[in-house]
PDB file of C-alpha atoms in Angstrom:
ATOM      1  CA  MET A  97      -1.939 -33.399 -37.980  1.00  0.00           C
ATOM      2  CA  TRP A  98       0.697 -31.573 -35.985  1.00  0.00           C
ATOM      3  CA  SER A  99       2.366 -32.065 -32.609  1.00  0.00           C
ATOM      4  CA  HIS A 100       4.221 -29.939 -30.103  1.00  0.00           C
ATOM      5  CA  SER A 101       5.944 -30.721 -26.801  1.00  0.00           C
ATOM      6  CA  PHE A 102       6.401 -28.168 -24.031  1.00  0.00           C
ATOM      7  CA  ASP A 103       7.668 -27.826 -20.479  1.00  0.00           C
ATOM      8  CA  THR A 104       5.307 -27.647 -17.492  1.00  0.00           C
ATOM      9  CA  ALA A 105       5.679 -27.703 -13.708  1.00  0.00           C
ATOM     10  CA  LEU A 106       5.205 -31.503 -13.819  1.00  0.00           C
ATOM     11  CA  GLY A 107       7.552 -32.140 -16.736  1.00  0.00           C
ATOM     12  CA  ARG A 108       7.441 -32.213 -20.522  1.00  0.00           C
ATOM     13  CA  CYS A 109       3.909 -32.492 -21.932  1.00  0.00           C
ATOM     14  CA  GLY A 110       2.617 -32.572 -25.475  1.00  0.00           C
ATOM     15  CA  VAL A 111      -0.352 -31.959 -27.740  1.00  0.00           C
ATOM     16  CA  VAL A 112      -1.368 -33.353 -31.108  1.00  0.00           C
ATOM     17  CA  TRP A 113      -3.994 -31.519 -33.150  1.00  0.00           C
ATOM     18  CA  SER A 114      -5.879 -31.476 -36.409  1.00  0.00           C
ATOM     19  CA  GLU A 115      -7.804 -28.726 -38.128  1.00  0.00           C
ATOM     20  CA  ARG A 116     -10.772 -29.648 -35.866  1.00  0.00           C
ATOM     21  CA  GLY A 117      -9.048 -29.448 -32.487  1.00  0.00           C
ATOM     22  CA  ILE A 118      -6.856 -31.363 -30.056  1.00  0.00           C
ATOM     23  CA  VAL A 119      -6.504 -35.030 -31.043  1.00  0.00           C
ATOM     24  CA  ALA A 120      -4.428 -35.980 -27.992  1.00  0.00           C
ATOM     25  CA  SER A 121      -2.555 -34.474 -25.099  1.00  0.00           C
ATOM     26  CA  LEU A 122       0.180 -36.228 -23.182  1.00  0.00           C
ATOM     27  CA  LEU A 123       1.217 -35.713 -19.593  1.00  0.00           C
ATOM     28  CA  PRO A 124       4.887 -35.704 -18.513  1.00  0.00           C
ATOM     29  CA  ASP A 125       7.467 -37.662 -20.428  1.00  0.00           C
ATOM     30  CA  ALA A 126       6.034 -36.332 -23.696  1.00  0.00           C
ATOM     31  CA  SER A 127       9.325 -36.042 -25.513  1.00  0.00           C
ATOM     32  CA  PRO A 128       9.246 -35.366 -29.252  1.00  0.00           C
ATOM     33  CA  ALA A 129      10.225 -39.032 -29.750  1.00  0.00           C
ATOM     34  CA  ARG A 130       7.261 -40.245 -27.656  1.00  0.00           C
ATOM     35  CA  LEU A 131       4.908 -37.941 -29.572  1.00  0.00           C
ATOM     36  CA  LYS A 132       6.231 -39.377 -32.849  1.00  0.00           C
ATOM     37  CA  ARG A 133       5.801 -42.973 -31.626  1.00  0.00           C
ATOM     38  CA  ARG A 134       2.213 -42.363 -30.468  1.00  0.00           C
ATOM     39  CA  HIS A 135       1.220 -40.234 -33.491  1.00  0.00           C
ATOM     40  CA  PRO A 136       3.603 -41.068 -36.354  1.00  0.00           C
ATOM     41  CA  THR A 137       1.736 -39.019 -38.966  1.00  0.00           C
ATOM     42  CA  ALA A 138       1.787 -35.816 -36.896  1.00  0.00           C
ATOM     43  CA  GLU A 139       4.316 -33.209 -37.980  1.00  0.00           C
ATOM     44  CA  LEU A 140       6.363 -31.890 -35.037  1.00  0.00           C
ATOM     45  CA  THR A 141       6.255 -28.085 -34.962  1.00  0.00           C
ATOM     46  CA  THR A 142       7.023 -25.090 -32.789  1.00  0.00           C
ATOM     47  CA  GLU A 143       4.650 -22.838 -34.769  1.00  0.00           C
ATOM     48  CA  LEU A 144       1.324 -22.900 -32.936  1.00  0.00           C
ATOM     49  CA  PRO A 145      -2.004 -21.568 -34.170  1.00  0.00           C
ATOM     50  CA  ALA A 146      -3.647 -19.235 -31.639  1.00  0.00           C
ATOM     51  CA  HIS A 147      -6.157 -21.824 -30.386  1.00  0.00           C
ATOM     52  CA  ILE A 148      -3.394 -24.375 -29.779  1.00  0.00           C
ATOM     53  CA  ALA A 149      -1.183 -21.778 -28.051  1.00  0.00           C
ATOM     54  CA  HIS A 150      -4.222 -21.046 -25.839  1.00  0.00           C
ATOM     55  CA  ALA A 151      -4.515 -24.772 -25.015  1.00  0.00           C
ATOM     56  CA  VAL A 152      -0.791 -25.071 -24.219  1.00  0.00           C
ATOM     57  CA  ASP A 153      -0.924 -21.953 -22.019  1.00  0.00           C
ATOM     58  CA  GLY A 154      -3.967 -23.364 -20.206  1.00  0.00           C
ATOM     59  CA  ILE A 155      -2.308 -26.721 -19.559  1.00  0.00           C
ATOM     60  CA  ARG A 156       0.862 -25.008 -18.317  1.00  0.00           C
ATOM     61  CA  ALA A 157      -1.145 -22.731 -16.009  1.00  0.00           C
ATOM     62  CA  LEU A 158      -3.228 -25.594 -14.606  1.00  0.00           C
ATOM     63  CA  LEU A 159      -0.147 -27.709 -13.889  1.00  0.00           C
ATOM     64  CA  ALA A 160       1.605 -24.675 -12.342  1.00  0.00           C
ATOM     65  CA  GLY A 161      -1.170 -24.281  -9.798  1.00  0.00           C
ATOM     66  CA  GLU A 162      -3.722 -21.941 -11.351  1.00  0.00           C
ATOM     67  CA  ALA A 163      -7.396 -22.893 -11.145  1.00  0.00           C
ATOM     68  CA  ARG A 164      -7.757 -22.943 -14.914  1.00  0.00           C
ATOM     69  CA  ASP A 165     -10.872 -24.060 -16.780  1.00  0.00           C
ATOM     70  CA  LEU A 166      -9.896 -25.871 -19.980  1.00  0.00           C
ATOM     71  CA  SER A 167     -13.440 -26.636 -21.132  1.00  0.00           C
ATOM     72  CA  ASP A 168     -13.279 -24.110 -23.991  1.00  0.00           C
ATOM     73  CA  ILE A 169     -10.520 -26.050 -25.766  1.00  0.00           C
ATOM     74  CA  ALA A 170     -11.847 -27.752 -28.908  1.00  0.00           C
ATOM     75  CA  LEU A 171     -11.325 -31.509 -29.092  1.00  0.00           C
ATOM     76  CA  ASP A 172     -11.249 -33.659 -32.207  1.00  0.00           C
ATOM     77  CA  GLU A 173     -13.145 -36.723 -30.969  1.00  0.00           C
ATOM     78  CA  ARG A 174     -13.541 -38.432 -34.332  1.00  0.00           C
ATOM     79  CA  GLY A 175     -13.348 -42.181 -33.846  1.00  0.00           C
ATOM     80  CA  ILE A 176     -14.180 -42.042 -30.133  1.00  0.00           C
ATOM     81  CA  PRO A 177     -17.321 -44.028 -29.220  1.00  0.00           C
ATOM     82  CA  GLU A 178     -20.361 -42.072 -28.027  1.00  0.00           C
ATOM     83  CA  PHE A 179     -20.232 -43.468 -24.468  1.00  0.00           C
ATOM     84  CA  ARG A 180     -16.651 -42.242 -24.049  1.00  0.00           C
ATOM     85  CA  ARG A 181     -17.586 -38.835 -25.500  1.00  0.00           C
ATOM     86  CA  GLN A 182     -20.345 -38.569 -22.894  1.00  0.00           C
ATOM     87  CA  VAL A 183     -17.876 -39.520 -20.139  1.00  0.00           C
ATOM     88  CA  HIS A 184     -15.480 -36.848 -21.453  1.00  0.00           C
ATOM     89  CA  ALA A 185     -18.229 -34.204 -21.437  1.00  0.00           C
ATOM     90  CA  LEU A 186     -19.231 -34.951 -17.831  1.00  0.00           C
ATOM     91  CA  THR A 187     -15.594 -35.091 -16.737  1.00  0.00           C
ATOM     92  CA  ARG A 188     -14.883 -31.716 -18.346  1.00  0.00           C
ATOM     93  CA  ALA A 189     -17.740 -30.251 -16.301  1.00  0.00           C
ATOM     94  CA  ILE A 190     -15.994 -31.084 -12.988  1.00  0.00           C
ATOM     95  CA  PRO A 191     -14.515 -27.796 -11.704  1.00  0.00           C
ATOM     96  CA  PRO A 192     -10.913 -27.561 -10.458  1.00  0.00           C
ATOM     97  CA  GLY A 193     -10.732 -28.556  -6.797  1.00  0.00           C
ATOM     98  CA  GLN A 194     -13.696 -30.920  -7.032  1.00  0.00           C
ATOM     99  CA  THR A 195     -13.896 -34.643  -7.700  1.00  0.00           C
ATOM    100  CA  ARG A 196     -16.505 -37.217  -8.671  1.00  0.00           C
ATOM    101  CA  THR A 197     -16.455 -41.007  -8.488  1.00  0.00           C
ATOM    102  CA  TYR A 198     -16.700 -43.359 -11.441  1.00  0.00           C
ATOM    103  CA  GLY A 199     -20.092 -44.388 -10.035  1.00  0.00           C
ATOM    104  CA  GLU A 200     -21.324 -40.791  -9.917  1.00  0.00           C
ATOM    105  CA  ILE A 201     -20.367 -40.299 -13.564  1.00  0.00           C
ATOM    106  CA  ALA A 202     -22.112 -43.572 -14.494  1.00  0.00           C
ATOM    107  CA  THR A 203     -25.254 -42.526 -12.612  1.00  0.00           C
ATOM    108  CA  ALA A 204     -25.220 -39.107 -14.302  1.00  0.00           C
ATOM    109  CA  LEU A 205     -25.132 -40.947 -17.640  1.00  0.00           C
ATOM    110  CA  GLY A 206     -28.240 -42.889 -16.617  1.00  0.00           C
ATOM    111  CA  GLN A 207     -26.210 -46.100 -16.296  1.00  0.00           C
ATOM    112  CA  PRO A 208     -25.606 -46.578 -12.552  1.00  0.00           C
ATOM    113  CA  GLY A 209     -24.049 -50.017 -13.053  1.00  0.00           C
ATOM    114  CA  ALA A 210     -21.430 -48.751 -15.512  1.00  0.00           C
ATOM    115  CA  ALA A 211     -18.762 -47.495 -13.074  1.00  0.00           C
ATOM    116  CA  ARG A 212     -16.151 -49.895 -14.499  1.00  0.00           C
ATOM    117  CA  ALA A 213     -16.956 -48.805 -18.054  1.00  0.00           C
ATOM    118  CA  VAL A 214     -16.496 -45.190 -16.927  1.00  0.00           C
ATOM    119  CA  GLY A 215     -13.170 -46.214 -15.370  1.00  0.00           C
ATOM    120  CA  ARG A 216     -12.054 -47.760 -18.658  1.00  0.00           C
ATOM    121  CA  ALA A 217     -13.133 -44.634 -20.560  1.00  0.00           C
ATOM    122  CA  GLU A 218     -11.163 -42.447 -18.128  1.00  0.00           C
ATOM    123  CA  GLY A 219      -8.160 -44.776 -18.377  1.00  0.00           C
ATOM    124  CA  ASP A 220      -8.216 -44.458 -22.164  1.00  0.00           C
ATOM    125  CA  ASN A 221      -8.653 -40.662 -22.030  1.00  0.00           C
ATOM    126  CA  PRO A 222      -6.521 -39.217 -24.847  1.00  0.00           C
ATOM    127  CA  PHE A 223      -6.925 -35.646 -23.573  1.00  0.00           C
ATOM    128  CA  PRO A 224      -5.444 -35.258 -20.056  1.00  0.00           C
ATOM    129  CA  PRO A 225      -5.672 -32.737 -18.382  1.00  0.00           C
ATOM    130  CA  ILE A 226      -8.058 -31.052 -20.862  1.00  0.00           C
ATOM    131  CA  VAL A 227     -10.485 -33.828 -19.955  1.00  0.00           C
ATOM    132  CA  PRO A 228      -9.506 -33.853 -16.257  1.00  0.00           C
ATOM    133  CA  CYS A 229      -9.728 -37.588 -15.563  1.00  0.00           C
ATOM    134  CA  HIS A 230      -7.539 -36.994 -12.487  1.00  0.00           C
ATOM    135  CA  ARG A 231     -10.685 -35.537 -10.860  1.00  0.00           C
ATOM    136  CA  VAL A 232     -12.497 -38.881 -11.078  1.00  0.00           C
ATOM    137  CA  MET A 233     -12.010 -41.260  -8.152  1.00  0.00           C
ATOM    138  CA  GLY A 234     -12.803 -44.819  -7.224  1.00  0.00           C
ATOM    139  CA  ALA A 235     -15.553 -45.779  -4.807  1.00  0.00           C
ATOM    140  CA  GLY A 236     -15.271 -43.946  -1.506  1.00  0.00           C
ATOM    141  CA  GLY A 237     -13.272 -41.150  -3.126  1.00  0.00           C
ATOM    142  CA  GLU A 238     -10.036 -43.146  -3.384  1.00  0.00           C
ATOM    143  CA  PRO A 239      -7.596 -41.976  -6.086  1.00  0.00           C
ATOM    144  CA  THR A 240      -7.282 -45.140  -8.159  1.00  0.00           C
ATOM    145  CA  GLY A 241      -6.165 -46.114 -11.615  1.00  0.00           C
ATOM    146  CA  PHE A 242      -4.296 -43.287 -13.307  1.00  0.00           C
ATOM    147  CA  SER A 243      -2.628 -44.272 -16.578  1.00  0.00           C
ATOM    148  CA  ALA A 244      -0.282 -41.274 -16.909  1.00  0.00           C
ATOM    149  CA  PRO A 245       3.408 -41.669 -16.077  1.00  0.00           C
ATOM    150  CA  GLY A 246       3.739 -41.712 -12.294  1.00  0.00           C
ATOM    151  CA  GLY A 247       0.316 -43.335 -11.893  1.00  0.00           C
ATOM    152  CA  VAL A 248      -1.754 -42.502  -8.828  1.00  0.00           C
ATOM    153  CA  GLU A 249       1.063 -40.337  -7.425  1.00  0.00           C
ATOM    154  CA  THR A 250       0.759 -38.006 -10.436  1.00  0.00           C
ATOM    155  CA  LYS A 251      -3.028 -37.945  -9.928  1.00  0.00           C
ATOM    156  CA  ARG A 252      -2.567 -36.982  -6.264  1.00  0.00           C
ATOM    157  CA  ARG A 253      -0.052 -34.311  -7.206  1.00  0.00           C
ATOM    158  CA  MET A 254      -2.416 -32.778  -9.765  1.00  0.00           C
ATOM    159  CA  LEU A 255      -5.277 -32.785  -7.236  1.00  0.00           C
ATOM    160  CA  LEU A 256      -3.026 -31.147  -4.638  1.00  0.00           C
ATOM    161  CA  ILE A 257      -2.022 -28.419  -7.118  1.00  0.00           C
ATOM    162  CA  GLU A 258      -5.695 -27.728  -7.858  1.00  0.00           C
ATOM    163  CA  ALA A 259      -6.721 -27.804  -4.190  1.00  0.00           C
ATOM    164  CA  ARG A 260      -4.104 -25.166  -3.413  1.00  0.00           C
ATOM    165  CA  ALA A 261      -5.197 -23.077  -6.396  1.00  0.00           C
ATOM    166  CA  VAL A 262      -8.795 -22.911  -5.187  1.00  0.00           C
ATOM    167  CA  GLY A 263      -7.845 -22.467  -1.505  1.00  0.00           C
ATOM    168  CA  GLN A 264      -9.045 -25.841  -0.254  1.00  0.00           C
ATOM    169  CA  LEU A 265      -6.037 -26.812   1.829  1.00  0.00           C
ATOM    170  CA  ALA A 266      -6.156 -26.020   5.528  1.00  0.00           C
ATOM    171  CA  GLY A 267      -3.277 -23.562   5.308  1.00  0.00           C
ATOM    172  CA  ASP A 268      -5.014 -21.705   2.502  1.00  0.00           C
ATOM    173  CA  GLN A 269      -8.458 -21.449   4.095  1.00  0.00           C
ATOM    174  CA  GLN A 270      -9.729 -18.548   6.142  1.00  0.00           C
ATOM    175  CA  LYS A 271     -10.005 -19.155   9.864  1.00  0.00           C
ATOM    176  CA  LEU A 272     -13.550 -19.876  10.963  1.00  0.00           C
ATOM    177  CA  PHE A 273     -13.187 -18.478  14.507  1.00  0.00           C
TER     178      PHE A 273
END
């Protein structure tokens, strides 16, 4: 395994990868020391294979305000339970500028009573923002429970960046009359 940290508009982020794909991505405060603590067997490198450079560029662009789709980035989900993989797949299908609730994800999985389990799966997401768990809200669309540094404020900031990128903020929309 290998790791790399890089600067973004929100701060220093990081990725860890294997020959199969991204093993983990870390939102701001991903110093080389933090990467080493979280993934001690990963070799820190600045030499990136093309598919990892593509992932890093995509994360940077998304966090800089571009409506970037990261669903083509390969993930190495070995060791992740099937339910969480299904949550990841549905979460990756949420386009920039849109949100879903934990309950909506649970219902889409055919388990309408599993909103809390979806919340736990999102909270344990090892792939932010590649798996855009910031686009999943609590009941009533409230931005709750975000485990990245900065918590819910980081979630709100990421949603605001995406809303601007897709022209959803009032100042960015065309006038109706």
